[in-house]
């Protein structure tokens, strides 16, 4: 407390003190700080913020230079996530879904789903396993009505404007050259419960695994169209489809490689015209691209006029080296990060550091949307093929314990505030921050203090420089209010 004697203190000193107090009060009112460490989660800081116009800025945010628009932030719906959630009571299930989708929680605005089996499905399946049903007479989404669809509808009940996009891990097996969901047999990497693909059935050289005969291509385009229409009939309007997950990868779970020339041919001559003929609202994106060679995307975009059908390009984490070139050469093209690195079930702060690096890389190279992988898994984190991976929420199906992981809070620090229609702002170079212009006029800075020391970071936003004290090894959301 400042004490003074009004009869002895000169009036100019009184005015100076009043000015300092007003300035400090103004800053305290106009800047909010929330931080997370490995031991403290989502703490609304009450510390003093110093305004100093003479300080040297560590980070400068250029409020007059908007970059890409945000389309959405979220994660993926998968069968094993819903199974884990079902082990809880009704109220606990609702609490978890609220934590992910409500405005008070992570406020996710966009999520992906598989078309047929992903590696986190309960087992192999597609939406038409009747061989050579080229007319799609036996197409159905019956299995999804009991597993994926309730999961998605539970999210939509909380967030009605949630955008959902879909991609297949594999076409129906009868449409593939080896007539199997996988591209290789046996154990592979951490997937130790590999399938029984017959020896010699592997396709390991990125050759197209799809049967490129016209009747199969026509049938597959119809398959996608029927999927979009079937979901719409169930009250779920899909925002987009991406024709193939991990387009250049040959694991022992559902998968299918495509040469870029073949994917371009499929989109240009079959998929695009089918969506046009059926007057579908769902967009077609190229993806998910996991090739680090930008020529994969360029080959598809430059094939005849295929680009007229393509609304954007989705890069899986394996495509990190390609996105800078594509953003530079196609500056108006929408870009997405389709799958955060999945981890090895460590679910600790090392996962935050890995995810942070990718988040900064993709955002700084034009991505307007960013997807986590599994939002919910059980205590094993294991896929149906034996690979244990990370998740935002871990549910112990025996003890019923619910754990929100460090990565949950990393994404909450972003998506709680950043929503579709907001913009990335240009800021000074550096790998430890991102800046955003929110629709309501506020500026948000997402800051990672990677050092294990308490630090004061001087942020220049517009004409204001504010020193923000950040905790050791912490993720920080700093909001500059109007």
XYZ file of C-alpha atoms in Angstrom:
482
model
C 0.000 0.000 0.000
C 1.254 3.508 -0.821
C 0.780 5.969 2.067
C 0.996 9.735 1.715
C 0.068 12.851 3.608
C -2.158 15.029 1.457
C -1.092 18.149 3.348
C 2.630 17.584 2.743
C 2.859 15.776 -0.620
C 3.324 18.066 -3.651
C 0.444 17.968 -6.087
C 2.688 16.830 -8.977
C 3.727 13.775 -6.944
C 0.090 13.000 -6.260
C -0.665 13.132 -9.955
C 2.315 10.898 -10.768
C 1.229 8.293 -8.198
C -2.336 8.376 -9.498
C -1.058 7.882 -13.047
C 1.049 4.866 -12.103
C -1.855 3.279 -10.239
C -4.219 3.912 -13.142
C -1.749 2.453 -15.620
C -1.176 -0.678 -13.556
C -4.907 -1.110 -12.982
C -5.557 -0.714 -16.701
C -3.033 -3.398 -17.597
C -4.318 -5.755 -14.926
C -7.826 -5.364 -16.302
C -6.868 -5.773 -19.925
C -4.548 -8.800 -19.866
C -5.569 -12.282 -18.709
C -3.136 -15.152 -18.185
C -3.867 -18.876 -17.859
C -1.062 -21.397 -17.479
C -0.508 -25.152 -17.235
C 2.483 -27.108 -15.987
C 2.871 -30.839 -15.421
C 1.658 -30.351 -11.835
C -0.697 -27.348 -12.136
C -3.513 -27.403 -14.698
C -5.420 -24.469 -16.181
C -4.483 -21.910 -13.524
C -5.891 -18.414 -13.922
C -2.952 -16.351 -12.777
C -3.444 -13.346 -10.505
C 0.086 -12.061 -10.694
C 1.045 -8.454 -11.400
C 1.650 -7.510 -15.026
C 4.041 -4.671 -15.695
C 3.540 -2.234 -18.536
C 6.805 -0.704 -19.698
C 6.948 1.154 -22.993
C 10.740 1.402 -22.688
C 11.334 -2.362 -22.449
C 12.700 -4.401 -25.351
C 10.074 -6.739 -26.742
C 10.875 -10.456 -26.699
C 7.879 -11.170 -28.923
C 6.109 -8.717 -31.232
C 2.592 -9.333 -32.494
C 1.604 -7.375 -35.606
C -2.095 -6.781 -35.046
C -2.543 -5.269 -38.510
C -1.234 -8.348 -40.365
C -3.732 -11.209 -40.472
C -2.578 -14.506 -41.954
C -4.751 -17.619 -42.557
C -8.280 -17.967 -41.228
C -8.950 -20.687 -38.661
C -11.312 -23.423 -39.883
C -11.332 -25.567 -36.755
C -9.470 -27.460 -34.037
C -10.328 -30.896 -32.680
C -9.601 -34.621 -32.646
C -10.835 -37.945 -33.985
C -13.832 -40.157 -33.276
C -12.912 -43.856 -33.166
C -14.674 -47.016 -32.060
C -12.266 -47.815 -29.229
C -12.775 -44.345 -27.777
C -16.533 -44.865 -27.573
C -16.034 -48.308 -26.018
C -13.837 -46.799 -23.295
C -16.374 -44.049 -22.627
C -19.175 -46.602 -22.243
C -17.435 -48.107 -19.216
C -18.420 -45.005 -17.223
C -21.734 -44.032 -15.667
C -24.052 -41.669 -17.520
C -23.005 -38.518 -15.652
C -19.293 -39.314 -15.909
C -19.673 -39.854 -19.671
C -21.341 -36.466 -19.964
C -18.596 -34.832 -17.896
C -15.913 -36.160 -20.271
C -17.795 -35.040 -23.382
C -18.397 -31.611 -21.845
C -14.686 -31.307 -21.057
C -13.902 -31.818 -24.745
C -16.748 -30.066 -26.551
C -18.409 -27.491 -24.311
C -17.696 -23.780 -24.437
C -16.387 -24.013 -20.879
C -14.128 -26.938 -21.827
C -11.809 -27.442 -24.778
C -14.519 -26.127 -27.106
C -13.546 -28.362 -30.055
C -14.977 -27.081 -33.337
C -13.885 -29.668 -35.935
C -13.321 -33.428 -35.740
C -12.543 -36.281 -38.083
C -14.046 -39.756 -38.331
C -13.120 -42.911 -40.251
C -15.038 -44.320 -43.200
C -14.973 -47.994 -42.256
C -12.230 -49.438 -40.074
C -9.350 -47.342 -38.788
C -6.506 -48.801 -36.734
C -8.591 -47.872 -33.679
C -11.674 -49.773 -34.831
C -12.723 -52.872 -32.949
C -12.096 -54.987 -36.075
C -11.966 -54.857 -39.865
C -15.077 -53.640 -41.673
C -16.261 -51.446 -44.524
C -19.688 -50.180 -45.534
C -20.013 -52.765 -48.274
C -18.212 -56.070 -47.931
C -20.213 -57.773 -50.671
C -17.684 -58.490 -53.421
C -18.345 -56.942 -56.824
C -21.433 -55.055 -55.689
C -20.597 -52.280 -58.125
C -24.054 -50.716 -57.839
C -23.650 -50.445 -54.038
C -26.964 -52.233 -53.474
C -25.710 -53.608 -50.139
C -24.071 -50.381 -48.945
C -24.970 -49.658 -45.320
C -23.859 -47.768 -42.221
C -25.534 -50.208 -39.823
C -22.471 -50.784 -37.640
C -21.887 -47.060 -37.233
C -25.407 -46.621 -35.850
C -24.326 -48.480 -32.716
C -20.796 -47.143 -32.224
C -19.464 -44.121 -34.125
C -22.777 -42.368 -34.694
C -23.761 -42.202 -30.986
C -20.261 -40.861 -30.257
C -20.638 -38.096 -32.851
C -24.219 -37.291 -31.845
C -23.177 -36.983 -28.195
C -20.664 -34.337 -29.315
C -23.222 -32.574 -31.527
C -25.644 -32.403 -28.611
C -23.068 -30.211 -26.856
C -21.655 -28.453 -29.916
C -24.366 -28.405 -32.645
C -22.136 -26.556 -35.126
C -19.282 -29.080 -34.802
C -17.760 -29.740 -38.231
C -17.120 -33.416 -38.995
C -15.007 -34.676 -41.885
C -14.283 -38.278 -42.851
C -11.613 -40.414 -44.497
C -11.160 -44.153 -45.127
C -8.130 -46.122 -43.988
C -8.949 -48.739 -46.623
C -11.503 -49.258 -49.363
C -13.603 -52.429 -49.111
C -11.090 -55.269 -49.376
C -12.575 -56.560 -52.636
C -11.645 -53.268 -54.319
C -7.936 -53.712 -53.525
C -5.283 -55.524 -55.536
C -4.417 -57.883 -52.664
C -8.077 -58.161 -51.565
C -7.150 -57.517 -47.934
C -7.619 -54.516 -45.663
C -3.907 -54.292 -44.814
C -0.859 -53.708 -46.990
C 1.474 -56.059 -45.123
C 1.242 -59.023 -42.753
C 2.770 -59.951 -39.404
C 4.064 -57.562 -36.771
C 5.004 -54.037 -37.828
C 6.657 -51.362 -35.700
C 4.634 -51.290 -32.451
C 1.620 -53.088 -33.910
C 2.533 -56.450 -32.409
C -0.793 -58.143 -33.038
C -0.442 -58.143 -36.801
C -2.937 -59.627 -39.225
C -2.633 -62.919 -41.074
C -2.147 -61.529 -44.577
C -0.967 -64.402 -46.767
C 2.731 -64.272 -47.598
C 3.214 -62.554 -50.927
C 0.125 -60.382 -50.513
C 2.126 -57.355 -49.350
C 2.280 -54.150 -51.410
C 5.332 -52.344 -50.095
C 6.549 -50.000 -52.830
C 3.837 -47.292 -52.780
C 2.267 -48.756 -55.895
C -1.463 -48.106 -55.988
C -3.219 -50.757 -53.922
C -6.614 -50.020 -55.479
C -7.910 -51.896 -58.521
C -7.744 -49.170 -61.136
C -10.380 -50.647 -63.437
C -13.154 -48.236 -64.326
C -15.895 -50.317 -62.701
C -14.099 -50.233 -59.350
C -13.384 -46.519 -59.612
C -17.024 -45.756 -60.393
C -18.194 -47.959 -57.542
C -15.801 -46.315 -55.079
C -16.984 -42.815 -56.015
C -20.550 -44.012 -55.453
C -19.454 -45.512 -52.105
C -18.273 -42.079 -50.904
C -21.435 -40.380 -52.125
C -23.687 -42.901 -50.402
C -21.715 -42.487 -47.194
C -22.212 -38.709 -47.179
C -25.909 -39.089 -47.995
C -26.479 -41.826 -45.406
C -24.977 -39.707 -42.654
C -27.008 -36.685 -43.722
C -30.158 -38.813 -43.485
C -29.166 -39.577 -39.885
C -28.798 -35.896 -39.060
C -25.028 -35.590 -39.471
C -23.935 -33.264 -42.275
C -20.337 -34.083 -43.175
C -18.227 -31.031 -43.974
C -15.714 -32.863 -46.156
C -14.130 -36.149 -47.112
C -10.476 -36.942 -47.754
C -10.219 -39.993 -50.044
C -7.406 -41.866 -48.293
C -5.770 -41.815 -44.882
C -1.938 -41.875 -44.982
C -1.811 -42.115 -48.729
C 1.799 -43.376 -48.840
C 2.083 -45.891 -46.003
C 1.966 -49.714 -45.892
C 1.182 -50.902 -42.329
C -0.434 -54.116 -41.119
C -3.726 -52.385 -40.286
C -6.319 -50.947 -42.717
C -4.486 -48.989 -45.394
C -4.133 -48.393 -49.119
C -1.434 -46.590 -51.063
C -2.167 -44.473 -54.138
C 0.233 -43.107 -56.735
C -0.504 -39.382 -57.138
C -1.375 -39.816 -60.820
C -3.955 -42.461 -59.910
C -5.467 -40.374 -57.101
C -5.715 -37.401 -59.461
C -7.441 -39.569 -62.063
C -9.890 -40.895 -59.460
C -10.799 -37.411 -58.190
C -10.983 -35.812 -61.640
C -12.894 -38.472 -63.538
C -14.959 -40.179 -60.837
C -15.191 -38.692 -57.337
C -15.584 -35.021 -58.270
C -18.217 -35.670 -60.983
C -20.124 -38.036 -58.646
C -20.323 -35.388 -55.908
C -21.431 -32.817 -58.492
C -24.085 -35.092 -59.959
C -25.469 -35.881 -56.497
C -25.330 -32.200 -55.472
C -23.498 -32.933 -52.237
C -22.543 -30.140 -49.861
C -19.531 -32.050 -48.530
C -16.219 -30.798 -49.904
C -13.411 -32.931 -51.293
C -9.977 -32.416 -49.797
C -6.791 -34.097 -50.982
C -5.480 -36.161 -48.098
C -4.425 -37.329 -45.776
C -0.979 -36.728 -47.247
C 1.907 -38.279 -45.331
C 4.510 -37.889 -48.057
C 7.250 -35.373 -47.341
C 7.713 -34.815 -51.074
C 5.632 -31.783 -52.169
C 5.516 -33.203 -55.698
C 2.864 -35.665 -54.525
C 0.398 -32.833 -53.912
C 1.561 -30.818 -56.909
C 1.057 -33.778 -59.237
C -2.576 -34.112 -58.134
C -3.343 -30.389 -58.203
C -1.750 -29.942 -61.637
C -3.498 -32.897 -63.283
C -5.842 -31.381 -65.870
C -8.324 -29.274 -63.898
C -8.536 -31.582 -60.878
C -7.953 -28.629 -58.538
C -11.487 -27.390 -59.269
C -12.793 -30.308 -57.209
C -10.335 -29.889 -54.335
C -11.202 -27.498 -51.514
C -7.996 -28.012 -49.542
C -5.120 -30.337 -48.674
C -4.811 -32.287 -45.433
C -1.322 -33.219 -44.216
C -0.810 -35.991 -41.702
C 2.239 -35.483 -39.463
C 4.403 -37.406 -41.941
C 3.829 -34.624 -44.485
C 5.591 -31.976 -42.406
C 8.363 -31.395 -44.956
C 5.903 -30.872 -47.814
C 3.575 -28.251 -46.378
C 5.972 -25.238 -46.563
C 6.395 -25.653 -50.316
C 2.691 -26.172 -50.960
C 1.776 -23.127 -48.878
C 4.317 -21.001 -50.747
C 3.295 -22.159 -54.236
C -0.473 -22.331 -53.579
C -0.956 -19.448 -51.103
C -4.771 -19.390 -51.394
C -5.226 -23.129 -50.812
C -6.737 -24.221 -47.497
C -4.437 -26.488 -45.481
C -5.027 -28.801 -42.536
C -2.977 -30.862 -40.120
C -5.057 -34.043 -40.056
C -3.431 -36.090 -37.305
C -1.255 -35.082 -34.390
C 1.661 -37.437 -33.678
C 0.176 -40.399 -31.842
C 2.943 -41.091 -29.295
C 3.753 -44.340 -27.511
C 1.279 -44.173 -24.611
C 3.680 -42.064 -22.534
C 0.979 -39.387 -22.019
C 3.366 -37.002 -20.268
C 5.025 -33.636 -20.826
C 7.320 -35.043 -23.519
C 4.146 -35.476 -25.578
C 3.359 -31.793 -25.067
C 6.769 -30.785 -26.389
C 6.405 -33.000 -29.475
C 2.871 -31.789 -30.178
C 3.882 -28.171 -29.599
C 6.618 -28.355 -32.223
C 4.200 -29.712 -34.824
C 1.505 -27.204 -33.919
C 3.892 -24.311 -34.481
C 5.317 -25.805 -37.692
C 1.958 -26.421 -39.339
C 0.403 -23.147 -38.187
C 3.394 -21.133 -39.375
C 3.074 -22.842 -42.758
C -0.538 -22.004 -43.432
C -2.630 -24.685 -41.695
C -6.029 -23.322 -40.729
C -7.176 -26.448 -38.904
C -5.416 -28.892 -36.610
C -6.529 -32.343 -35.438
C -5.464 -34.366 -32.432
C -5.670 -38.157 -32.903
C -7.632 -40.209 -30.309
C -9.544 -37.989 -27.931
C -10.445 -40.866 -25.583
C -8.859 -44.291 -24.962
C -8.811 -46.839 -22.178
C -5.915 -47.379 -19.778
C -4.000 -49.556 -22.272
C -4.159 -47.039 -25.113
C -3.854 -50.023 -27.406
C -5.195 -50.331 -30.922
C -6.842 -53.508 -32.182
C -3.458 -54.248 -33.748
C -1.544 -53.849 -30.487
C 0.045 -50.396 -30.726
C -0.444 -48.379 -27.484
C -0.780 -44.658 -28.227
C -1.602 -41.382 -26.505
C -4.996 -39.833 -25.915
C -6.358 -36.644 -24.406
C -8.503 -38.535 -21.915
C -7.569 -41.892 -20.378
C -10.376 -43.965 -18.867
C -9.510 -46.930 -16.655
C -12.334 -49.322 -17.442
C -11.844 -51.224 -14.178
C -11.350 -48.472 -11.605
C -13.382 -45.900 -13.623
C -10.642 -43.314 -13.040
C -10.626 -40.474 -15.587
C -7.301 -38.801 -16.399
C -6.959 -35.644 -18.481
C -3.471 -35.773 -19.946
C -0.977 -32.962 -20.449
C -1.854 -32.862 -24.161
C -5.516 -32.317 -23.283
C -4.511 -29.078 -21.609
C -2.197 -28.046 -24.441
C -5.107 -28.248 -26.859
C -7.493 -26.616 -24.411
C -5.128 -23.649 -24.161
C -5.625 -23.214 -27.902
C -9.139 -24.367 -28.769
C -10.956 -22.949 -25.734
C -10.351 -19.525 -27.267
C -9.486 -19.974 -30.971
C -12.553 -20.728 -33.069
C -13.564 -20.860 -36.754
C -13.381 -17.397 -38.286
C -10.490 -16.237 -36.104
C -7.145 -15.468 -37.725
C -3.504 -16.301 -37.186
C -1.548 -13.077 -36.704
C 1.931 -12.397 -37.975
C 4.427 -12.249 -35.136
C 8.183 -12.077 -34.691
C 10.204 -15.177 -35.474
C 10.444 -17.899 -32.882
C 9.284 -21.434 -32.195
C 7.808 -20.840 -28.747
C 4.726 -18.755 -29.515
C 1.715 -18.301 -31.781
C -0.630 -15.308 -32.014
C -4.285 -15.038 -33.021
C -6.868 -12.341 -33.713
C -10.181 -13.416 -32.190
C -13.479 -12.364 -33.754
C -14.421 -10.236 -30.753
C -11.315 -8.093 -31.228
C -9.152 -9.671 -28.534
C -5.611 -10.804 -29.291
C -4.421 -14.140 -27.949
C -0.811 -15.252 -27.578
C -0.069 -18.934 -26.985
C 3.331 -19.176 -25.312
C 5.534 -22.137 -24.391
C 8.200 -21.566 -21.755
C 10.467 -24.538 -22.435
C 12.986 -23.509 -19.785
C 12.777 -24.794 -16.226
C 13.001 -21.282 -14.785
C 10.517 -18.547 -13.917
C 10.722 -15.951 -16.691
C 9.300 -12.565 -17.581
C 8.493 -12.320 -21.290
C 7.995 -8.859 -22.785
C 5.143 -8.968 -25.302
C 4.526 -6.112 -27.699
C 0.952 -6.169 -28.978
C 0.125 -3.132 -31.067
C 1.646 -0.186 -29.225
C 1.628 -1.835 -25.812
C 4.511 -3.731 -24.221
C 3.604 -5.929 -21.271
C 5.934 -8.055 -19.167
C 4.283 -11.393 -18.412
C 5.685 -13.667 -15.734
C 5.475 -17.306 -16.886
C 6.032 -20.433 -14.819
C 8.930 -22.836 -15.469
C 8.183 -25.399 -18.221
C 4.682 -24.153 -18.895
C 2.076 -23.565 -21.586
C 0.492 -20.112 -21.326
C -2.524 -18.441 -22.894
C -2.353 -14.643 -22.720
C -5.434 -12.659 -23.728
C -5.246 -8.957 -24.546
C -8.796 -7.697 -24.089
C -10.411 -4.746 -25.824
